[in-house]
PDB file of C-alpha atoms and ligand atoms in Angstrom:
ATOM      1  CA  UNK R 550      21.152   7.639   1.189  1.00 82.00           C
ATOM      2  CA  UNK R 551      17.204   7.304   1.966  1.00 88.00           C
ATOM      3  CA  UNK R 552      14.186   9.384   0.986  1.00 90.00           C
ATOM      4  CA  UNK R 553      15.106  11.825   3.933  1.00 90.00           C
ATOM      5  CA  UNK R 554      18.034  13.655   1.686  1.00 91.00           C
ATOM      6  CA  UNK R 555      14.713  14.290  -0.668  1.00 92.00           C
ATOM      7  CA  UNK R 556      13.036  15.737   1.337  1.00 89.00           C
ATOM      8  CA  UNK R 557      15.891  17.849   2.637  1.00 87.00           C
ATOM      9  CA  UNK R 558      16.425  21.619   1.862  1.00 86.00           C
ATOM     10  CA  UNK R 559      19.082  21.986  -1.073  1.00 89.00           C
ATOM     11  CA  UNK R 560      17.367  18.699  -2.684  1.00 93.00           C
ATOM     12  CA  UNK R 561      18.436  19.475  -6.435  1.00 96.00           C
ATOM     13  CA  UNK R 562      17.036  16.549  -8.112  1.00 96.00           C
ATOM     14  CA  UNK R 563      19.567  13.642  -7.680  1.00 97.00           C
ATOM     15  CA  UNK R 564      17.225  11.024  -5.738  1.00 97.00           C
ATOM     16  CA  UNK R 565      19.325   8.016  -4.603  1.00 96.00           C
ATOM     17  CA  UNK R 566      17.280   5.400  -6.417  1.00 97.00           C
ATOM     18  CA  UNK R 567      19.116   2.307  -6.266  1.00 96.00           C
ATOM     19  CA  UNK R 568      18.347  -0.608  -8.767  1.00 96.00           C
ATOM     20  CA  UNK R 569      17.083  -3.965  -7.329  1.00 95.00           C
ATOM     21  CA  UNK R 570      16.728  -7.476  -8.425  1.00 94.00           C
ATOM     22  CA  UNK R 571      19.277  -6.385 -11.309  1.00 90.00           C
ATOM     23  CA  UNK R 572      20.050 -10.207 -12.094  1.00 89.00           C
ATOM     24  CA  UNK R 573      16.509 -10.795 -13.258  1.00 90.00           C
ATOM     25  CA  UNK R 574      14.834  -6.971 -14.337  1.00 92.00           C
ATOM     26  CA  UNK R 575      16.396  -3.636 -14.799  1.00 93.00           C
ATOM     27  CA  UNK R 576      13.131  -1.419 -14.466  1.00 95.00           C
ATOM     28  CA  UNK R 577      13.182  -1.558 -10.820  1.00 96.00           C
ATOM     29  CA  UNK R 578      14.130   0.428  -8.220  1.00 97.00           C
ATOM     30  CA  UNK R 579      13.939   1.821  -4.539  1.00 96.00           C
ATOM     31  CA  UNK R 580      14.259   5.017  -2.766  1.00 95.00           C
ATOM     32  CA  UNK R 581      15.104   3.490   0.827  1.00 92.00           C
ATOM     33  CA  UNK R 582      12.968   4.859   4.342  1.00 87.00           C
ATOM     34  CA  UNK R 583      14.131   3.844   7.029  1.00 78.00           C
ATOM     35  CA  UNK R 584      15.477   5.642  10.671  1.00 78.00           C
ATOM     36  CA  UNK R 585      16.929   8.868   8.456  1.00 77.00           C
ATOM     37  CA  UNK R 586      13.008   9.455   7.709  1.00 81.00           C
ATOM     38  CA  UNK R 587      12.991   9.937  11.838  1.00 79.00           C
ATOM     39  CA  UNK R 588      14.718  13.203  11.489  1.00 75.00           C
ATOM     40  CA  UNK R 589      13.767  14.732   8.523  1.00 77.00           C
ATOM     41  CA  UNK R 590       9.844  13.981   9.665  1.00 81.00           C
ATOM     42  CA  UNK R 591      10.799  16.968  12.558  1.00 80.00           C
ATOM     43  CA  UNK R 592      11.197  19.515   9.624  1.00 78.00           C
ATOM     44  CA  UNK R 593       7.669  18.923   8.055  1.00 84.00           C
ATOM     45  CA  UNK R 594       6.120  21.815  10.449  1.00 82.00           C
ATOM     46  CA  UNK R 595       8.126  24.290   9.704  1.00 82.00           C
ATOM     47  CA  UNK R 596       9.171  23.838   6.431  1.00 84.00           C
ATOM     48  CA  UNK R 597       6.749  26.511   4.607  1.00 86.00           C
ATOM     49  CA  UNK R 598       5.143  23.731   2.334  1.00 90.00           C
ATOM     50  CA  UNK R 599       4.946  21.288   5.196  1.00 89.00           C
ATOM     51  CA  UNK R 600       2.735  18.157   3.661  1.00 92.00           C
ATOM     52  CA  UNK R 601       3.432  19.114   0.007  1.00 95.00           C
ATOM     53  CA  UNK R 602       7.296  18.594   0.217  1.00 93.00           C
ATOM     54  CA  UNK R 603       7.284  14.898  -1.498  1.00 95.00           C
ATOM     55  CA  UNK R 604       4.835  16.358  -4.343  1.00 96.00           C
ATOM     56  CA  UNK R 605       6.577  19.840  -4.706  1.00 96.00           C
ATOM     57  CA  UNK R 606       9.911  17.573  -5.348  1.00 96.00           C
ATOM     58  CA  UNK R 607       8.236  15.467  -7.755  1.00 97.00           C
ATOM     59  CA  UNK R 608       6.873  18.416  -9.601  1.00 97.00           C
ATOM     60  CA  UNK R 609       9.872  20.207  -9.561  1.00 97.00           C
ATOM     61  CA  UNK R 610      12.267  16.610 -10.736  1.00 98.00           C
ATOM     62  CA  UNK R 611      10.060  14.617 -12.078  1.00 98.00           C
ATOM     63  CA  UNK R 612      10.623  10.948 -11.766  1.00 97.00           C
ATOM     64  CA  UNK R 613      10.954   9.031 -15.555  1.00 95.00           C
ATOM     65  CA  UNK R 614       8.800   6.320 -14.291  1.00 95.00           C
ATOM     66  CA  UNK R 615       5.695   4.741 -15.129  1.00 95.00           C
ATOM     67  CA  UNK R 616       4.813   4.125 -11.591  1.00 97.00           C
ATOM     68  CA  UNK R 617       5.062   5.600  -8.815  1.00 97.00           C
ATOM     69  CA  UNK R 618       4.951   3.720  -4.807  1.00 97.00           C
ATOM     70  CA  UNK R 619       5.179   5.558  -1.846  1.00 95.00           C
ATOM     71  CA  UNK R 620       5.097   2.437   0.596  1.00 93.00           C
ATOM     72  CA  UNK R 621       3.814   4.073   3.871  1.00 88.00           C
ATOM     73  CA  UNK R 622       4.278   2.533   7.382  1.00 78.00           C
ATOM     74  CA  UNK R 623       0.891   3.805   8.943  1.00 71.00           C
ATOM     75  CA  UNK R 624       2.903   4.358  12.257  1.00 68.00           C
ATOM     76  CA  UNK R 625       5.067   6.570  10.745  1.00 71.00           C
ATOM     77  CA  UNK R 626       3.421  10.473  10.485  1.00 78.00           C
ATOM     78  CA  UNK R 627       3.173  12.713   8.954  1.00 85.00           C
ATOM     79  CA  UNK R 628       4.752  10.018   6.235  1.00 88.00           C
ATOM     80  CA  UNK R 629       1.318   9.030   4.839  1.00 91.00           C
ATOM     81  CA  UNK R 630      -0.031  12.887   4.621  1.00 93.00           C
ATOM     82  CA  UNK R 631       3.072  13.573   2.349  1.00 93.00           C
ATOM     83  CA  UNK R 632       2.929  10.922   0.365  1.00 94.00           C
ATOM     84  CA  UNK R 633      -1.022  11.438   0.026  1.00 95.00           C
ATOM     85  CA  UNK R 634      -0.611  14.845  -1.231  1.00 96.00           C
ATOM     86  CA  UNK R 635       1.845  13.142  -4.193  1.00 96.00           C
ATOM     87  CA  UNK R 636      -0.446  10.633  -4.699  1.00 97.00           C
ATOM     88  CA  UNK R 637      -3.075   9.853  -7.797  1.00 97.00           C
ATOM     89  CA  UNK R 638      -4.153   6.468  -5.836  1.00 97.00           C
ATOM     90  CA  UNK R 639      -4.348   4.909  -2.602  1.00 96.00           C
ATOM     91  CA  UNK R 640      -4.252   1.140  -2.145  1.00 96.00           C
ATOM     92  CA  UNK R 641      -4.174   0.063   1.440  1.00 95.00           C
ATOM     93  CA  UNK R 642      -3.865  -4.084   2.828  1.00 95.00           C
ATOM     94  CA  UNK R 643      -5.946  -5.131   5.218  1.00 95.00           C
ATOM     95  CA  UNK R 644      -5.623  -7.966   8.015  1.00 94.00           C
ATOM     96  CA  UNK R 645      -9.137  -9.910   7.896  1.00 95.00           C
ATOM     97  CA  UNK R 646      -9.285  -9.249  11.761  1.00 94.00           C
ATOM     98  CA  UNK R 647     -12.373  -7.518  13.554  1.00 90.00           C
ATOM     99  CA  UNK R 648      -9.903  -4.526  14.887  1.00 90.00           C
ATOM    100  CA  UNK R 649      -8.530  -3.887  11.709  1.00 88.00           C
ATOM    101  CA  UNK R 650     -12.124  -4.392   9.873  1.00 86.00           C
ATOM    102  CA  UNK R 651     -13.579  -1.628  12.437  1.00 84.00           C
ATOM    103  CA  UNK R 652     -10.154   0.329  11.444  1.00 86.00           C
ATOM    104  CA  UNK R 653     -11.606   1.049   7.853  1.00 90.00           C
ATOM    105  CA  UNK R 654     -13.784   3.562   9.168  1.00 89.00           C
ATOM    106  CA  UNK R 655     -11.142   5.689  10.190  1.00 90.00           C
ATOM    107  CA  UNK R 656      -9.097   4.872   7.618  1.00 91.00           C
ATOM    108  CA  UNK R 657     -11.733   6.518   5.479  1.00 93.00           C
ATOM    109  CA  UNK R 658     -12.202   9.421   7.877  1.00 93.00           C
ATOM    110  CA  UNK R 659      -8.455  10.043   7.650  1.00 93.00           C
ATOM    111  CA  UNK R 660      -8.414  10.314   4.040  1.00 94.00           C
ATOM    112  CA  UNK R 661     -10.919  12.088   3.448  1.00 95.00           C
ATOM    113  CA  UNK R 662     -10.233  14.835   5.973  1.00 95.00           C
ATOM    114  CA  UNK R 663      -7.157  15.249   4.792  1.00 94.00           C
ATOM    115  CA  UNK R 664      -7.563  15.704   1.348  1.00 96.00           C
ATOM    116  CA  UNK R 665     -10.088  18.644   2.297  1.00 96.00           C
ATOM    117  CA  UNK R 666      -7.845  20.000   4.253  1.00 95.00           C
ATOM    118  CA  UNK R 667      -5.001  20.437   2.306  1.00 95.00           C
ATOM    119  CA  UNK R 668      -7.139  20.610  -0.877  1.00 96.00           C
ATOM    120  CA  UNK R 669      -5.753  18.220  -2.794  1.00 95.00           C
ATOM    121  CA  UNK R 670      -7.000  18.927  -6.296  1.00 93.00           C
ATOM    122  CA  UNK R 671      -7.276  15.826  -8.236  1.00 93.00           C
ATOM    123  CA  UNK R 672      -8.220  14.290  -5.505  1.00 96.00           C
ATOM    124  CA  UNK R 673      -6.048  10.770  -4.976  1.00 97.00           C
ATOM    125  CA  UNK R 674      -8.652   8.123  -5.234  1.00 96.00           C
ATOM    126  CA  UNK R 675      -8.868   4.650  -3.708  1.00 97.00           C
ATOM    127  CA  UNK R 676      -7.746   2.358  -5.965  1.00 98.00           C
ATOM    128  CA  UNK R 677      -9.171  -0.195  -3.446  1.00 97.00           C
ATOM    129  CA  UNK R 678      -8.651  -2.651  -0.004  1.00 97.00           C
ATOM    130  CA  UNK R 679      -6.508  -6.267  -0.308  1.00 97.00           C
ATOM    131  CA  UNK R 680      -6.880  -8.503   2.542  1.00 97.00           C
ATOM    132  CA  UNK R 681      -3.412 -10.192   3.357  1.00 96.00           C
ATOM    133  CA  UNK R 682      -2.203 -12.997   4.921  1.00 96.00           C
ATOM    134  CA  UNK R 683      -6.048 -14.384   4.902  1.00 97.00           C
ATOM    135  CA  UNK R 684      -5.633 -18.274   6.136  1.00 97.00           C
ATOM    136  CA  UNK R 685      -9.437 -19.407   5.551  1.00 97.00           C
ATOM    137  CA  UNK R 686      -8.264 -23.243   6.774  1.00 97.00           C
ATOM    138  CA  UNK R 687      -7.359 -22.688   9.839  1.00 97.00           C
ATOM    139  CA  UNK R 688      -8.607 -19.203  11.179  1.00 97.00           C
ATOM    140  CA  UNK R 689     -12.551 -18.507  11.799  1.00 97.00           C
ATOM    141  CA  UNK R 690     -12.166 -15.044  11.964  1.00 97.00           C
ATOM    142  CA  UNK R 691     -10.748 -14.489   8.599  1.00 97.00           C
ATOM    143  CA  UNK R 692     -13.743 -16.761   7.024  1.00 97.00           C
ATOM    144  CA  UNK R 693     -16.170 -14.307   9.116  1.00 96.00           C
ATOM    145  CA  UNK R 694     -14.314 -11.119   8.826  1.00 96.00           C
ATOM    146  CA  UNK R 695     -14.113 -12.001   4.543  1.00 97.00           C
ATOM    147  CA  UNK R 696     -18.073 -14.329   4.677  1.00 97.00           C
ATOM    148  CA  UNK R 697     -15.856 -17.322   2.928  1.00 98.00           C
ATOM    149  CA  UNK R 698     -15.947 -21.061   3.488  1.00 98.00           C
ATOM    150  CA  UNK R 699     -12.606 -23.080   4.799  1.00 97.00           C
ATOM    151  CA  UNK R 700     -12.214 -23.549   1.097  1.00 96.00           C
ATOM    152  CA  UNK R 701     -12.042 -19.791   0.311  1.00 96.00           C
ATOM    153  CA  UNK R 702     -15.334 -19.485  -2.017  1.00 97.00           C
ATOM    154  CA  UNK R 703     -18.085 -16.390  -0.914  1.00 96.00           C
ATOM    155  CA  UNK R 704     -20.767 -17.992   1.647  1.00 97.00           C
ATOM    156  CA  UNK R 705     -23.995 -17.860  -0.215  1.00 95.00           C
ATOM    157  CA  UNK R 706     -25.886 -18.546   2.820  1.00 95.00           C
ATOM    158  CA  UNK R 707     -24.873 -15.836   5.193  1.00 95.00           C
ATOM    159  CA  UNK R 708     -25.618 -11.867   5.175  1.00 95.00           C
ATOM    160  CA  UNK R 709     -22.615 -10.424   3.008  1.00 95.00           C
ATOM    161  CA  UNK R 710     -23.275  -6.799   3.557  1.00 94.00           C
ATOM    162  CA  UNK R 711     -21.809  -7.276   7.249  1.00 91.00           C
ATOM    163  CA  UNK R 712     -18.795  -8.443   6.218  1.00 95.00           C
ATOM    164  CA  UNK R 713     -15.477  -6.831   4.897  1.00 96.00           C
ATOM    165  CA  UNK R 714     -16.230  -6.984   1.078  1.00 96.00           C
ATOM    166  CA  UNK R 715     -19.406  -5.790   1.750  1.00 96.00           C
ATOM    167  CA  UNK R 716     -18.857  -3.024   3.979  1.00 94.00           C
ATOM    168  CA  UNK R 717     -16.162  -1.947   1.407  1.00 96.00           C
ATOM    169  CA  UNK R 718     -19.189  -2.250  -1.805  1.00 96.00           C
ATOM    170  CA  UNK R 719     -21.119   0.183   0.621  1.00 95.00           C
ATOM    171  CA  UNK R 720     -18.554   2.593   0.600  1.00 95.00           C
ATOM    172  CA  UNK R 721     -17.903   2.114  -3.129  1.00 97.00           C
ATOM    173  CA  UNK R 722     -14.506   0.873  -2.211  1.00 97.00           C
ATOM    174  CA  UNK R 723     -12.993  -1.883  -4.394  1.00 98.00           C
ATOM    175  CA  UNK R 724     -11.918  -4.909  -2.175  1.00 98.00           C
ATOM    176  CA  UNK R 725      -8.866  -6.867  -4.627  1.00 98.00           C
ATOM    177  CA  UNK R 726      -9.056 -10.627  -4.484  1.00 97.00           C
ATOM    178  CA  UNK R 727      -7.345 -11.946  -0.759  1.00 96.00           C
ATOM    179  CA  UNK R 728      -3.728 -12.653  -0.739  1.00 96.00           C
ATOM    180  CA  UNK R 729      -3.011 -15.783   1.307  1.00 94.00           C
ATOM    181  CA  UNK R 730      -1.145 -16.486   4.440  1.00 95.00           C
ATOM    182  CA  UNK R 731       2.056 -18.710   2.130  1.00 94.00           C
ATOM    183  CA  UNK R 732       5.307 -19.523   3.635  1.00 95.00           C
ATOM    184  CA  UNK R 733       6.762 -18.637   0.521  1.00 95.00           C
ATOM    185  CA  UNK R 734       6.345 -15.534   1.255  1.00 95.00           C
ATOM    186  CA  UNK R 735       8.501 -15.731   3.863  1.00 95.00           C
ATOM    187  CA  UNK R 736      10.987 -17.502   1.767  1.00 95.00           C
ATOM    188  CA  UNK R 737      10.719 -15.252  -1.157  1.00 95.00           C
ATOM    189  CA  UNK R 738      11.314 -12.611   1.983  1.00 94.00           C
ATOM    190  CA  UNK R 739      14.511 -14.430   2.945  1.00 96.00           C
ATOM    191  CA  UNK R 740      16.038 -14.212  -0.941  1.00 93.00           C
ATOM    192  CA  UNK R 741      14.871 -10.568  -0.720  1.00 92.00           C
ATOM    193  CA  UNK R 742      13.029 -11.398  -3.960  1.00 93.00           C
ATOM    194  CA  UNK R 743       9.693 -10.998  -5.074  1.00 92.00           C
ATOM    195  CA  UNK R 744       7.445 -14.206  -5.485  1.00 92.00           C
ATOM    196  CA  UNK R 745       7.162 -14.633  -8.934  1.00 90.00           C
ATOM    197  CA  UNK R 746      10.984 -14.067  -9.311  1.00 92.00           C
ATOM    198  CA  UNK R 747      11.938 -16.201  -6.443  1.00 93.00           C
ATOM    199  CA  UNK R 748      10.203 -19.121  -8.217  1.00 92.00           C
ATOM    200  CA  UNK R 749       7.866 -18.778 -11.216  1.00 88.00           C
ATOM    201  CA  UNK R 750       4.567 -20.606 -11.695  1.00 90.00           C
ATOM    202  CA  UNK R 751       4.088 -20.648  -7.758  1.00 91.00           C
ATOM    203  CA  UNK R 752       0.009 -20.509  -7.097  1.00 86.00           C
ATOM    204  CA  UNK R 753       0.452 -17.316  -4.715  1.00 88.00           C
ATOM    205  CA  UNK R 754       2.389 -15.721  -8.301  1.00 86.00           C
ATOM    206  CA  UNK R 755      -1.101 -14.521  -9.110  1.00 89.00           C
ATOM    207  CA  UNK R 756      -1.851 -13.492  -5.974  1.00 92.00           C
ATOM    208  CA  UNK R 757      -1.284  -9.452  -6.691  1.00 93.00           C
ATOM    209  CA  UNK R 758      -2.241 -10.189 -10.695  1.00 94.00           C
ATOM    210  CA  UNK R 759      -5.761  -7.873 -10.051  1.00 97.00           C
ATOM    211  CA  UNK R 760      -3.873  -5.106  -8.550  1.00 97.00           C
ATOM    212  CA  UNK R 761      -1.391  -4.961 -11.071  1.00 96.00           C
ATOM    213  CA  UNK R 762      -4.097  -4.882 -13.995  1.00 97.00           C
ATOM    214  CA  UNK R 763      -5.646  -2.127 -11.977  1.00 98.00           C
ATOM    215  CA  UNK R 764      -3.063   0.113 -12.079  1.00 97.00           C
ATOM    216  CA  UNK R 765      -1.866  -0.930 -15.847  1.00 96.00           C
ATOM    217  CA  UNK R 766      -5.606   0.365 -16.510  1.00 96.00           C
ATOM    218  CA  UNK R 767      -4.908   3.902 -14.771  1.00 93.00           C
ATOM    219  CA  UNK R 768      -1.692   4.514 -17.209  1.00 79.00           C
TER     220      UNK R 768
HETATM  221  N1  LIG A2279       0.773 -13.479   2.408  1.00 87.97           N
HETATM  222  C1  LIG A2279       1.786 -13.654   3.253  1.00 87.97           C
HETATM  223  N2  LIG A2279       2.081 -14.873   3.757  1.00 87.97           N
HETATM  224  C2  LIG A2279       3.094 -15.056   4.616  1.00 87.97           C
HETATM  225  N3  LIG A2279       3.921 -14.093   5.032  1.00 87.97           N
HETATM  226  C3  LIG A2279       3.702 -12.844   4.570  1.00 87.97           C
HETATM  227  C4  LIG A2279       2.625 -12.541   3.673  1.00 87.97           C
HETATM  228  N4  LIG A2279       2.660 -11.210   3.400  1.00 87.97           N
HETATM  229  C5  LIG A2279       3.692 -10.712   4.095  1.00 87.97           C
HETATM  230  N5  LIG A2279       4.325 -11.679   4.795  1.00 87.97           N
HETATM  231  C6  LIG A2279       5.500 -11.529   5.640  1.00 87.97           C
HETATM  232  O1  LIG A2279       5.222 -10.693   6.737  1.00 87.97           O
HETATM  233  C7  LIG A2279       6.327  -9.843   7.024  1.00 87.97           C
HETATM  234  C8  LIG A2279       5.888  -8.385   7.028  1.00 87.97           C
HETATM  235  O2  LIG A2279       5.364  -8.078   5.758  1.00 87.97           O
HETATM  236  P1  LIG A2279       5.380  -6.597   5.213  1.00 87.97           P
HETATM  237  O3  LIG A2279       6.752  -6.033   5.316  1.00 87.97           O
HETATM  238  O4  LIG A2279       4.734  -6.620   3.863  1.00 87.97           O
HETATM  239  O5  LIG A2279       4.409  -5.914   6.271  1.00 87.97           O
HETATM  240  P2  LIG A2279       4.201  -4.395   6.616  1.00 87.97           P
HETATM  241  O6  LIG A2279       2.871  -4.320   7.275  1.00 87.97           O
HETATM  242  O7  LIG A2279       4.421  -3.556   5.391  1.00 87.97           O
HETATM  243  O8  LIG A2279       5.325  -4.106   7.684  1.00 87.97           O
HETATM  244  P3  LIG A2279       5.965  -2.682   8.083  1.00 87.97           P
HETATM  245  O9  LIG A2279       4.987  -2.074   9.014  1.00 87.97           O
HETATM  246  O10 LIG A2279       7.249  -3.079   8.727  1.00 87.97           O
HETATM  247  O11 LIG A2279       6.160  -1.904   6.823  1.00 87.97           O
HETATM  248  C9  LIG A2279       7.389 -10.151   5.961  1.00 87.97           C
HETATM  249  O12 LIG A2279       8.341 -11.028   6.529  1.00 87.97           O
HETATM  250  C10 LIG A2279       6.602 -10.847   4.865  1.00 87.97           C
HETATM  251  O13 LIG A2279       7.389 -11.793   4.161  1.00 87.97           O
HETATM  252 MG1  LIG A2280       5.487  -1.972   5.013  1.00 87.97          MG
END
């Protein structure tokens, strides 16, 4: 069962949420995408509500959660329009590369096209950019793209509105603290566990500690 039989007609309010990472928490868990989203994506156009589906379904069952995550795949639309119409916030990661820099204009365009045209009233506002997977040692891009030094502190000596952080203050936009390239990560990946449960007191444990406090602050 995925988020497709949600969005199906006939949905009567039983979403398959299953519980994850039961051992350690038990206020967690996940509505899966997936290939089923494939299919029911071909029904968004003629459905009469098209992009509102995801919030009518919400409105209609509310969800007894504190917080909400649609977890978009940006290849995947209409996905994001959907879950933009549900959505209070938007928080979007960023690869510290020059193509994906550049991208931030049109992510901005995007979003703010399409909440005039469908009118989304409250508007969903950006809760901010996070730059992942930043490795400042070893990649000269990232330290331009970001204006940091190979030890990951702000150049003082360089022209910070051209970078990243900068073009993201000139847009208002808040840019969360960089998450760093880790293999643990990958390892945490490989358990299917989330860092700080996969192995407390790890450095990278922090690494999403702003975000989180942001979104404690919206409650
Ligand atoms: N900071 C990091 N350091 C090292 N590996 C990472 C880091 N962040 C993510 N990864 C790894 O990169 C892979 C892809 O990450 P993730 O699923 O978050 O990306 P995604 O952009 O959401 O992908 P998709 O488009 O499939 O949804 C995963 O194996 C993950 O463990
Ligand atoms: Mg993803």
């Amino acid at each position: 069962m995925s988020i497709a039989s949600v969005l199906k007609k006939g949905f009567k309010g039983n979403y398959p949420i299953q519980q994850i990472w039961n051992s350690k928490l038990n206020n967690v868990g996940v509505i899966q995408g997936g290939e089923a989203v494939r299919d029911c994506i071909r029904e968004v156009p003629i459905h009469a509500r098209g992009h509102y589906i995801l919030n009518d379904r919400l409105m209609d069952y509310p969800i007894d959660s504190d917080v909400l995550i649609f977890d978009t795949p940006a290849s995947l639309e209409p996905m994001g329009v959907l879950a933009l119409a549900a959505s209070t916030h938007v928080l979007s990661p960023i690869k510290p590369e020059i193509k994906d820099a550049q991208g931030l204009f049109g992510f901005v365009r995007w979003y703010e096209t399409t909440i005039e045209e469908l009118r989304l009233s409250p508007v969903p506002s950006i809760l901010g950019f996070v730059p992942m997977r930043v490795d400042y040692q070893d990649s000269g891009i990232h330290r331009d793209v970001l204006g940091i030094d190979k030890k990951g502190n702000v150049r003082k000596d360089i022209d910070q509105t051209e970078t990243l952080p900068g073009l993201l203050e000139s847009l208002n936009i808040r840019c969360f603290p960089f998450v760093k390239e880790s293999k643990n990560y990958l390892r945490a990946c490989a358990e299917g566990l989330p860092l700080p449960l996969y192995r407390s007191g790890l450095p990278s444990s922090d690494d999403f500690s702003a975000i989180a406090n942001a979104v404690l602050e919206q409650q």
